[in-house]
Tab-separated table of C-alpha atoms and ligand atoms in Angstrom:
chain	number	residue	atom	x	y	z
A	19	MET	CA	24.276	13.439	-22.072
A	20	LYS	CA	25.826	10.026	-22.496
A	21	THR	CA	23.606	6.992	-22.148
A	22	ARG	CA	23.359	3.500	-23.584
A	23	GLU	CA	19.596	3.765	-24.026
A	24	ALA	CA	19.363	5.465	-27.430
A	25	HIS	CA	16.409	3.287	-28.488
A	26	THR	CA	14.009	4.175	-25.644
A	27	PRO	CA	11.220	5.081	-25.996
A	28	LEU	CA	10.096	4.002	-29.442
A	29	VAL	CA	8.074	6.918	-30.810
A	30	ILE	CA	4.895	6.364	-32.824
A	31	GLU	CA	3.608	9.468	-34.613
A	32	PRO	CA	0.848	9.933	-37.170
A	33	ARG	CA	1.755	10.858	-40.711
A	34	ARG	CA	-1.761	12.047	-41.544
A	35	SER	CA	-4.631	11.045	-39.308
A	36	THR	CA	-4.304	12.305	-35.763
A	37	SER	CA	-7.722	11.141	-34.580
A	38	VAL	CA	-8.226	9.052	-31.458
A	39	GLY	CA	-10.539	6.736	-33.435
A	40	PHE	CA	-7.759	5.969	-35.904
A	41	LEU	CA	-5.250	5.397	-33.131
A	42	LYS	CA	-7.575	3.044	-31.238
A	43	GLU	CA	-8.199	1.025	-34.397
A	44	LEU	CA	-4.484	0.823	-35.094
A	45	LEU	CA	-3.650	-0.293	-31.547
A	46	ALA	CA	-6.492	-2.832	-31.473
A	47	SER	CA	-5.505	-4.409	-34.789
A	48	HIS	CA	-1.763	-4.478	-34.039
A	49	SER	CA	-1.883	-5.235	-30.307
A	50	SER	CA	0.561	-8.112	-30.374
A	51	GLU	CA	3.177	-6.061	-32.263
A	52	ILE	CA	2.633	-3.083	-29.944
A	53	ILE	CA	3.130	-5.216	-26.820
A	54	GLY	CA	6.219	-6.671	-28.512
A	55	ASP	CA	7.536	-3.148	-29.148
A	56	ILE	CA	6.921	-2.139	-25.522
A	57	ALA	CA	8.837	-5.229	-24.367
A	58	ALA	CA	11.707	-4.769	-26.829
A	59	HIS	CA	12.182	-1.007	-26.323
A	60	GLY	CA	11.034	-0.773	-22.708
A	61	ALA	CA	8.505	1.936	-23.608
A	62	ILE	CA	6.581	3.458	-26.497
A	63	LEU	CA	5.583	7.090	-26.879
A	64	LEU	CA	2.380	7.947	-28.775
A	65	ARG	CA	2.871	11.525	-29.928
A	66	GLY	CA	0.900	13.955	-32.071
A	67	PHE	CA	-2.565	12.400	-31.665
A	68	ASP	CA	-5.627	14.325	-30.452
A	69	ILE	CA	-5.668	12.869	-26.963
A	70	GLY	CA	-7.137	15.703	-24.928
A	71	SER	CA	-8.577	14.218	-21.738
A	72	PRO	CA	-7.964	11.455	-19.181
A	73	SER	CA	-10.935	9.452	-20.495
A	74	SER	CA	-9.561	9.654	-24.029
A	75	PHE	CA	-6.157	8.505	-22.681
A	76	GLU	CA	-7.884	5.581	-20.986
A	77	ASP	CA	-9.740	4.614	-24.172
A	78	VAL	CA	-6.517	4.682	-26.191
A	79	VAL	CA	-4.450	2.550	-23.795
A	80	LEU	CA	-7.210	0.018	-23.168
A	81	SER	CA	-7.806	-0.407	-26.897
A	82	ILE	CA	-4.631	-2.540	-26.899
A	83	GLN	CA	-5.990	-6.087	-26.753
A	84	GLY	CA	-4.846	-7.818	-23.565
A	85	LEU	CA	-4.437	-4.674	-21.443
A	86	ARG	CA	-6.784	-4.385	-18.475
A	87	GLY	CA	-6.837	-1.371	-16.154
A	88	ILE	CA	-6.218	-1.764	-12.427
A	89	ARG	CA	-8.538	0.312	-10.253
A	90	ASP	CA	-8.076	-1.107	-6.770
A	91	VAL	CA	-4.597	-1.556	-5.324
A	92	PHE	CA	-4.162	-3.252	-1.950
A	93	MET	CA	-3.101	-0.608	0.628
A	94	SER	CA	-2.389	1.986	-2.053
A	95	GLU	CA	-0.549	5.127	-0.977
A	96	PRO	CA	-2.568	8.191	0.112
A	97	GLY	CA	-3.330	10.605	-2.745
A	98	ARG	CA	-3.350	7.874	-5.395
A	99	THR	CA	-6.962	8.478	-6.370
A	100	ILE	CA	-8.984	8.097	-9.574
A	101	VAL	CA	-9.347	11.204	-11.725
A	102	ASP	CA	-12.925	12.477	-12.043
A	103	GLY	CA	-14.655	11.164	-15.173
A	104	ALA	CA	-12.325	8.163	-15.636
A	105	ARG	CA	-12.548	4.533	-14.585
A	106	PHE	CA	-8.870	3.744	-14.100
A	107	VAL	CA	-6.843	6.947	-14.608
A	108	LEU	CA	-4.993	8.000	-11.466
A	109	HIS	CA	-3.592	11.231	-10.134
A	110	THR	CA	0.136	10.444	-9.983
A	111	ASN	CA	-0.515	11.838	-6.540
A	112	ALA	CA	-3.255	14.293	-5.571
A	113	LEU	CA	-1.420	15.359	-2.410
A	114	TYR	CA	2.067	16.231	-3.605
A	115	LYS	CA	4.082	16.919	-6.755
A	116	THR	CA	5.634	13.808	-8.258
A	117	GLY	CA	7.867	15.538	-10.808
A	118	GLY	CA	8.776	19.012	-12.014
A	119	ALA	CA	9.665	20.054	-8.457
A	120	LEU	CA	12.848	20.948	-6.574
A	121	GLN	CA	13.448	17.399	-5.402
A	122	PHE	CA	15.599	14.881	-7.183
A	123	ASN	CA	13.726	11.716	-6.334
A	124	CYS	CA	14.941	8.237	-7.000
A	125	PHE	CA	13.479	5.749	-9.420
A	126	HIS	CA	11.103	2.878	-8.843
A	127	GLY	CA	9.395	-0.077	-10.406
A	128	GLU	CA	5.693	0.746	-10.005
A	129	ASN	CA	4.080	-0.576	-6.813
A	130	TYR	CA	7.116	-2.363	-5.377
A	131	HIS	CA	5.799	-1.690	-1.863
A	132	VAL	CA	2.389	-3.312	-2.462
A	133	PRO	CA	1.362	-6.704	-3.892
A	134	ASP	CA	-0.377	-5.306	-7.001
A	135	VAL	CA	2.577	-4.848	-9.356
A	136	PRO	CA	1.365	-3.842	-12.842
A	137	ARG	CA	2.914	-5.296	-15.977
A	138	PHE	CA	2.360	-1.940	-17.737
A	139	VAL	CA	2.321	1.617	-16.459
A	140	SER	CA	1.237	4.402	-18.772
A	141	PHE	CA	1.358	8.181	-18.479
A	142	PHE	CA	-0.534	10.994	-20.162
A	143	CYS	CA	0.734	14.563	-20.386
A	144	GLU	CA	-2.049	17.090	-19.886
A	145	VAL	CA	0.312	19.959	-19.092
A	146	PRO	CA	4.110	19.770	-19.475
A	147	ALA	CA	6.337	21.516	-16.930
A	148	ARG	CA	7.929	24.808	-17.961
A	149	LEU	CA	11.386	23.480	-17.137
A	150	GLY	CA	12.378	19.781	-16.918
A	151	GLY	CA	9.713	17.576	-15.316
A	152	GLU	CA	10.407	14.680	-17.699
A	153	THR	CA	9.496	11.131	-16.754
A	154	GLY	CA	12.944	9.589	-16.468
A	155	LEU	CA	13.307	5.920	-17.422
A	156	ILE	CA	15.928	3.427	-16.306
A	157	ASN	CA	16.388	0.117	-18.075
A	158	SER	CA	16.514	-2.152	-15.058
A	159	ALA	CA	17.347	-5.198	-17.209
A	160	GLY	CA	20.494	-3.318	-18.256
A	161	VAL	CA	21.140	-2.344	-14.633
A	162	TYR	CA	20.929	-5.978	-13.555
A	163	GLU	CA	23.308	-7.011	-16.343
A	164	ASP	CA	25.866	-4.458	-15.096
A	165	LEU	CA	25.879	-5.664	-11.459
A	166	SER	CA	28.684	-7.812	-10.045
A	167	GLU	CA	28.243	-11.593	-10.057
A	168	GLY	CA	28.301	-11.586	-6.244
A	169	VAL	CA	25.368	-9.154	-5.961
A	170	LYS	CA	23.433	-11.021	-8.682
A	171	ALA	CA	23.857	-14.279	-6.757
A	172	ARG	CA	22.645	-12.678	-3.512
A	173	LEU	CA	19.639	-11.132	-5.264
A	174	GLN	CA	18.668	-14.432	-6.853
A	175	GLN	CA	18.996	-16.356	-3.631
A	176	ARG	CA	15.953	-15.123	-1.740
A	177	ALA	CA	12.933	-12.834	-1.687
A	178	PHE	CA	13.311	-9.632	0.351
A	179	LEU	CA	10.887	-7.874	2.645
A	180	ALA	CA	9.183	-5.070	0.715
A	181	ASN	CA	6.569	-3.921	3.242
A	182	ALA	CA	4.458	-4.837	6.271
A	183	TRP	CA	1.197	-3.472	7.646
A	184	PRO	CA	-0.370	-4.077	11.060
A	185	VAL	CA	-3.446	-6.280	10.566
A	186	ALA	CA	-5.373	-3.663	12.590
A	187	ALA	CA	-4.431	-0.947	10.041
A	188	VAL	CA	-5.655	-3.068	7.112
A	189	ALA	CA	-8.861	-3.846	9.007
A	190	ALA	CA	-9.476	-0.136	9.695
A	191	ARG	CA	-8.740	0.871	6.104
A	192	TYR	CA	-11.175	-1.666	4.608
A	193	ARG	CA	-13.694	-1.632	7.474
A	194	ILE	CA	-13.548	-5.357	8.166
A	195	SER	CA	-12.522	-7.316	11.259
A	196	ALA	CA	-8.939	-8.380	11.960
A	197	GLU	CA	-10.082	-12.024	11.659
A	198	ARG	CA	-11.410	-11.345	8.156
A	199	VAL	CA	-8.107	-9.712	7.186
A	200	GLU	CA	-6.241	-12.835	8.327
A	201	ALA	CA	-8.686	-15.070	6.448
A	202	PHE	CA	-8.263	-12.972	3.305
A	203	CYS	CA	-4.469	-13.111	3.558
A	204	ALA	CA	-4.629	-16.900	3.836
A	205	GLU	CA	-6.835	-17.001	0.724
A	206	VAL	CA	-4.504	-14.878	-1.420
A	207	GLU	CA	-1.339	-16.371	0.141
A	208	LEU	CA	-0.084	-13.162	1.725
A	209	PRO	CA	1.947	-14.187	4.806
A	210	THR	CA	1.202	-12.795	8.257
A	211	GLY	CA	3.446	-12.686	11.314
A	212	LEU	CA	4.612	-10.623	14.251
A	213	VAL	CA	6.412	-7.314	13.720
A	214	ARG	CA	7.473	-5.710	17.004
A	215	GLY	CA	4.897	-7.838	18.773
A	216	GLU	CA	2.024	-6.792	16.501
A	217	ARG	CA	0.171	-9.105	14.088
A	218	SER	CA	1.094	-7.859	10.631
A	219	VAL	CA	0.613	-8.605	6.954
A	220	LEU	CA	4.043	-9.230	5.435
A	221	LEU	CA	5.027	-8.691	1.837
A	222	TYR	CA	8.148	-10.338	0.448
A	223	LYS	CA	9.185	-9.897	-3.164
A	224	PRO	CA	11.528	-11.589	-5.623
A	225	SER	CA	13.601	-8.739	-7.045
A	226	VAL	CA	15.045	-10.399	-10.156
A	227	LEU	CA	12.243	-10.945	-12.654
A	228	GLU	CA	12.648	-12.858	-15.896
A	229	HIS	CA	10.702	-11.103	-18.623
A	230	PRO	CA	7.864	-13.223	-20.087
A	231	ARG	CA	8.572	-12.027	-23.654
A	232	THR	CA	12.240	-11.163	-23.930
A	233	GLY	CA	13.645	-13.538	-21.297
A	234	GLU	CA	15.797	-10.683	-19.922
A	235	ARG	CA	16.435	-10.602	-16.192
A	236	ALA	CA	15.749	-7.241	-14.565
A	237	LEU	CA	16.282	-5.748	-11.097
A	238	VAL	CA	12.723	-4.789	-10.179
A	239	THR	CA	12.569	-2.793	-6.973
A	240	SER	CA	12.127	0.704	-5.618
A	241	PHE	CA	15.420	2.539	-5.817
A	242	SER	CA	13.629	5.240	-3.808
A	243	TYR	CA	13.827	4.437	-0.114
A	244	GLU	CA	15.200	0.880	-0.327
A	245	PHE	CA	18.816	2.022	-0.696
A	246	ASN	CA	18.681	5.232	1.321
A	247	HIS	CA	20.730	3.759	4.160
A	248	LEU	CA	23.517	3.025	1.690
A	249	GLY	CA	23.576	6.641	0.444
A	250	LEU	CA	22.021	6.020	-2.985
A	251	PRO	CA	20.149	9.356	-3.292
A	252	ARG	CA	23.316	11.379	-2.695
A	253	ALA	CA	25.370	9.208	-5.077
A	254	LEU	CA	22.663	9.478	-7.724
A	255	ARG	CA	22.532	13.282	-7.457
A	256	ARG	CA	26.307	13.299	-7.941
A	257	ALA	CA	26.015	11.068	-11.006
A	258	PHE	CA	23.389	13.352	-12.586
A	259	ALA	CA	25.072	16.636	-11.545
A	260	PRO	CA	26.684	17.302	-14.981
A	261	ASP	CA	23.182	17.227	-16.546
A	262	TYR	CA	22.061	19.997	-14.204
A	263	ALA	CA	25.090	22.284	-14.440
A	264	ALA	CA	23.341	25.156	-16.309
A	265	PRO	CA	22.474	28.372	-14.356
A	266	ARG	CA	18.720	27.677	-14.661
A	267	TRP	CA	19.163	24.738	-12.279
A	268	THR	CA	20.823	26.817	-9.517
A	269	ALA	CA	17.816	26.677	-7.162
A	270	HIS	CA	17.560	22.920	-7.642
A	271	ARG	CA	21.262	22.344	-7.006
A	272	LEU	CA	21.015	24.429	-3.831
A	273	ALA	CA	18.029	22.406	-2.644
A	274	TRP	CA	19.917	19.150	-3.202
A	275	ARG	CA	22.836	20.519	-1.221
A	276	TYR	CA	20.708	21.940	1.603
A	277	PRO	CA	17.650	19.645	1.785
A	278	TRP	CA	15.794	21.897	4.253
A	279	LEU	CA	15.386	24.335	1.331
A	280	GLU	CA	13.027	21.775	-0.206
A	281	LEU	CA	10.451	22.997	2.299
A	282	LEU	CA	10.168	26.139	0.143
A	283	GLY	CA	9.063	24.036	-2.778
A	284	GLN	CA	6.718	22.029	-0.595
A	285	THR	CA	4.520	24.711	0.912
A	286	GLY	CA	1.478	23.302	-0.928
A	287	THR	CA	2.298	19.780	0.245
A	288	LEU	CA	2.814	21.064	3.783
A	289	LEU	CA	-0.746	22.354	3.814
A	290	ARG	CA	-2.299	19.330	2.111
A	291	ALA	CA	-0.246	16.516	3.614
A	292	PRO	CA	1.923	17.827	6.483
A	293	ARG	CA	2.922	14.347	7.628
A	294	TYR	CA	4.178	13.468	4.155
A	295	ALA	CA	6.052	16.766	3.715
A	296	ILE	CA	7.789	16.504	7.079
A	297	GLY	CA	8.537	12.798	6.497
A	298	ALA	CA	10.046	13.565	3.077
A	299	LEU	CA	12.186	16.316	4.566
A	300	TYR	CA	13.317	14.016	7.367
A	301	ARG	CA	14.275	11.355	4.813
A	302	SER	CA	16.206	13.902	2.757
A	303	LEU	CA	18.067	15.216	5.786
A	304	THR	CA	18.895	11.809	7.210
A	305	GLU	CA	18.996	9.790	3.976
A	306	ARG	CA	16.858	7.181	5.711
A	307	GLY	CA	14.168	4.956	4.277
A	308	ASN	CA	10.480	5.475	5.011
A	309	ARG	CA	9.723	1.928	5.971
A	310	GLU	CA	8.746	0.857	9.430
A	311	PRO	CA	9.147	-2.892	9.857
A	312	ASP	CA	12.406	-4.576	10.701
A	313	ALA	CA	14.443	-1.497	9.897
A	314	ALA	CA	17.196	-2.819	12.153
A	315	ASP	CA	17.452	-6.094	10.250
A	316	ILE	CA	18.678	-4.896	6.879
A	317	THR	CA	19.394	-8.443	5.749
A	318	ALA	CA	15.631	-8.851	5.325
A	319	ARG	CA	15.522	-5.947	2.865
A	320	ILE	CA	17.028	-5.786	-0.603
A	321	GLU	CA	19.754	-3.405	0.550
A	322	GLY	CA	21.292	-6.393	2.377
A	323	ALA	CA	22.396	-7.779	-1.012
A	324	PHE	CA	24.434	-4.581	-1.582
A	325	ALA	CA	25.730	-4.052	1.982
A	326	GLU	CA	29.215	-5.477	1.272
A	327	GLU	CA	29.792	-3.816	-2.062
A	328	GLY	CA	27.959	-0.506	-1.649
A	329	VAL	CA	25.930	1.245	-4.337
A	330	GLU	CA	28.585	2.961	-6.501
A	331	ARG	CA	28.417	0.331	-9.238
A	332	LEU	CA	24.609	0.304	-9.068
A	333	VAL	CA	24.485	4.098	-9.456
A	334	ARG	CA	26.877	4.022	-12.445
A	335	ALA	CA	24.661	1.409	-14.084
A	336	MET	CA	21.520	3.488	-13.397
A	337	ARG	CA	23.060	6.590	-14.974
A	338	ASP	CA	24.292	4.585	-17.991
A	339	ARG	CA	20.853	3.062	-18.523
A	340	PHE	CA	18.874	6.279	-18.191
A	341	SER	CA	16.793	7.957	-20.877
A	342	CYS	CA	14.217	10.713	-20.994
A	343	PHE	CA	12.453	13.061	-23.377
A	344	SER	CA	10.646	16.381	-22.988
A	345	TRP	CA	6.882	15.987	-22.535
A	346	ARG	CA	4.477	17.560	-25.024
A	347	ARG	CA	0.793	18.074	-24.320
A	348	GLY	CA	-1.194	14.978	-25.405
A	349	ASP	CA	1.775	12.567	-25.244
A	350	VAL	CA	1.059	9.031	-24.018
A	351	LEU	CA	3.921	6.890	-22.736
A	352	ILE	CA	3.417	3.151	-22.124
A	353	VAL	CA	6.183	1.559	-20.066
A	354	ASP	CA	7.007	-2.113	-19.476
A	355	ASN	CA	7.157	-2.224	-15.681
A	356	LEU	CA	8.945	-5.595	-15.710
A	357	LYS	CA	12.096	-4.083	-17.193
A	358	MET	CA	11.955	-0.299	-16.660
A	359	ALA	CA	12.026	1.885	-13.552
A	360	HIS	CA	10.709	5.451	-13.773
A	361	ASP	CA	10.312	8.697	-11.856
A	362	GLY	CA	9.352	12.339	-12.309
A	363	MET	CA	12.484	14.430	-12.886
A	364	PRO	CA	13.131	17.821	-11.255
A	365	GLY	CA	11.724	20.923	-12.879
A	366	PHE	CA	9.627	24.010	-12.493
A	367	GLY	CA	6.110	25.228	-13.266
A	368	PRO	CA	2.714	23.542	-13.371
A	369	ARG	CA	2.900	19.967	-14.618
A	370	ARG	CA	-0.017	17.605	-14.942
A	371	ILE	CA	0.735	13.976	-15.741
A	372	ARG	CA	-1.874	11.239	-15.299
A	373	ALA	CA	-1.186	7.535	-14.795
A	374	LEU	CA	-2.927	4.299	-15.678
A	375	ILE	CA	-1.652	0.905	-14.564
A	376	CYS	CA	-2.581	-2.394	-16.202
A	377	ASN	CA	-2.404	-6.161	-15.723
A	378	PRO	CA	-1.423	-7.201	-12.176
A	379	VAL	CA	1.520	-9.611	-12.211
A	380	SER	CA	1.388	-12.806	-10.197
A	381	LEU	CA	4.362	-13.019	-7.805
A	382	PRO	CA	5.199	-15.232	-4.811
A	383	TRP	CA	5.063	-13.228	-1.555
A	384	SER	CA	6.406	-15.563	1.093
A	385	PRO	CA	9.751	-15.183	2.921
A	386	GLY	CA	10.932	-18.560	1.605
A	387	SER	CA	10.440	-17.625	-2.066
A	388	PRO	CA	13.446	-17.468	-4.394
A	389	GLY	CA	14.786	-14.063	-5.440
A	390	LEU	CA	14.603	-14.973	-9.138
A	391	TYR	CA	11.143	-15.459	-10.583
A	392	ALA	CA	9.662	-15.753	-14.068
A	393	PRO	CA	6.109	-14.306	-14.049
A	394	ARG	CA	3.709	-15.549	-16.697
A	395	GLU	CA	2.035	-13.241	-19.197
A	396	ASP	CA	-1.522	-13.250	-17.872
A	397	GLY	CA	-3.789	-10.250	-18.436
A	398	SER	CA	-6.835	-11.848	-16.824
A	399	ARG	CA	-5.644	-11.767	-13.203
A	400	GLU	CA	-7.551	-9.676	-10.659
A	401	SER	CA	-5.692	-7.269	-8.336
A	402	VAL	CA	-5.418	-8.136	-4.629
A	403	GLY	CA	-7.146	-4.814	-3.872
A	404	ALA	CA	-10.129	-5.799	-6.029
A	405	ARG	CA	-10.267	-9.260	-4.446
A	406	LEU	CA	-10.360	-7.690	-0.979
A	407	LEU	CA	-13.324	-5.542	-2.007
A	408	ARG	CA	-15.110	-8.667	-3.254
A	409	PHE	CA	-14.216	-10.331	0.052
A	410	GLY	CA	-16.266	-7.693	1.856
A	411	GLY	CA	-13.849	-4.795	2.273
A	412	ALA	CA	-15.001	-1.237	1.623
A	413	PRO	CA	-12.929	1.035	-0.661
A	414	LEU	CA	-12.045	3.785	1.833
A	415	ALA	CA	-13.761	4.453	5.142
A	416	ARG	CA	-14.774	7.910	3.984
A	417	ALA	CA	-13.212	10.776	2.101
A	418	THR	CA	-10.974	12.668	4.490
A	419	GLY	CA	-10.753	16.459	4.540
A	420	LEU	CA	-7.485	16.108	2.626
A	421	ASP	CA	-9.111	13.976	-0.091
A	422	VAL	CA	-11.957	16.451	-0.498
A	423	ALA	CA	-9.548	19.408	-0.680
A	424	ALA	CA	-7.359	17.591	-3.220
A	425	ARG	CA	-10.375	16.728	-5.389
A	426	LEU	CA	-11.631	20.293	-5.281
A	427	ARG	CA	-8.220	21.647	-6.171
A	428	ALA	CA	-7.852	19.167	-9.070
A	429	ARG	CA	-11.289	20.172	-10.381
A	430	LEU	CA	-10.475	23.880	-10.263
A	431	ARG	CA	-7.145	23.229	-11.979
A	432	ASP	CA	-8.858	21.116	-14.672
A	433	ARG	CA	-11.157	24.057	-15.426
A	434	ALA	CA	-8.352	26.569	-15.584
A	435	ILE	CA	-6.490	24.932	-18.484
A	436	PRO	CA	-8.536	24.164	-21.596
A	437	PRO	CA	-7.598	21.056	-23.626
A	438	ASP	CA	-5.987	21.356	-27.051
A	439	PRO	CA	-8.502	21.819	-29.872
A	440	ILE	CA	-9.327	18.581	-31.653
A	441	GLN	CA	-7.888	18.365	-35.145
A	442	GLN	CA	-9.621	16.599	-37.985
A	443	ALA	CA	-8.522	13.174	-39.213
A	444	GLY	CA	-6.786	12.594	-42.576
A	445	HIS	CA	-5.563	9.288	-44.032
A	446	LEU	CA	-4.747	6.244	-41.943
A	447	ILE	CA	-0.968	6.050	-42.098
A	448	VAL	CA	1.585	6.076	-39.320
A	449	HIS	CA	5.314	6.004	-39.342
A	450	ARG	CA	7.745	5.161	-36.641
A	451	LEU	CA	10.535	7.381	-35.610
A	452	GLN	CA	13.286	6.885	-33.081
A	453	LEU	CA	14.069	9.772	-30.791
A	454	ARG	CA	17.482	10.167	-29.353
A	455	PRO	CA	17.346	10.544	-25.590
A	456	VAL	CA	17.724	14.167	-24.592
A	457	ALA	CA	19.369	15.725	-21.596
A	458	PRO	CA	17.088	17.470	-19.136
A	459	ALA	CA	16.895	20.867	-20.847
B	14	FE2	FE1	5.441	5.580	-10.333
């Protein structure tokens, strides 16, 4: 597999001591260097330590000074719930598979469609997939560098519409009145307006972010959905096809060619979240986005910046700037969300990856904002979701039948697979090792 990202992720392995205590001490005493490494390489991989549970994963990541977990995300997607026994660790999604499945998804900067964009997103491998299921990374600073000057100028010019929610839907979700929702939006400077005649909360985003440490400019968006109308998923599957040429990928290749076959791989999702499964199938068949507001006015969305030129050059850049590695049980990956996009790659077999997001980034959200923005490095900011709870909102009206079923299933699954045995610590020495990116095996 050819790629220009031979230095991502930077791997940190123990030479002797594999204990969590040692690792936490190391991360706490070298936090500034670690954050510098994450920024320089785009991601670090902690491998070979005795990290056996989500709470241990949480302790390790949050031992880095300056990292603060995000628990409450404004209008977070369904199924994005906290794992039992942890404070911040999330199911990547409790309702459907986010990697290691038949689908070839696209890539995304975490939380593009909501205001609470994390500076860091970290992953923990409890169970690797039997085949594939890597977490693919795309250096979106490199992608931005490779775009044409015309597209760069259009991206820098203005913020684009990322999402919109009817005020009534926000009010119902947080069990407060519509007036309180409007008052809250005014307080946190989230614009409101009419979408198809309905009062709505609007979210605009700058999509070129200047990195607070490296000064690099990166295209930070969701490549999933935002470019569907321009045929990005199909072009991306074509670009990655040589990596999936081996006979073991036959079922996957068939599913990409005949999207209705994906239903076979989604029987569990169909039962748990039928609306999602049918929506995903519809999007695959029609290559359409999943967004509701202003779909007719593409100039409001980021795809408008690419309408003239198309996405071929973007897709080439994404493939060139891609890297991945095979997960091992106990691995922890910490990704810089201001310069890397990610997604779960196709695969087969049970796969359990947990997520933890940290440090909400302050961004302007109004339609008149510029498209280029330089966020400050500020780990003390509170998420919009947390502020809404303080404002009087309630977390979720009540657990739905789906939530209860998903929790029960996750608990049964957690019991079925015992964690790795804890090894004893030795001396306190680590060494760093660079992994070459590997092709999906
Ligand atoms: Fe994600």
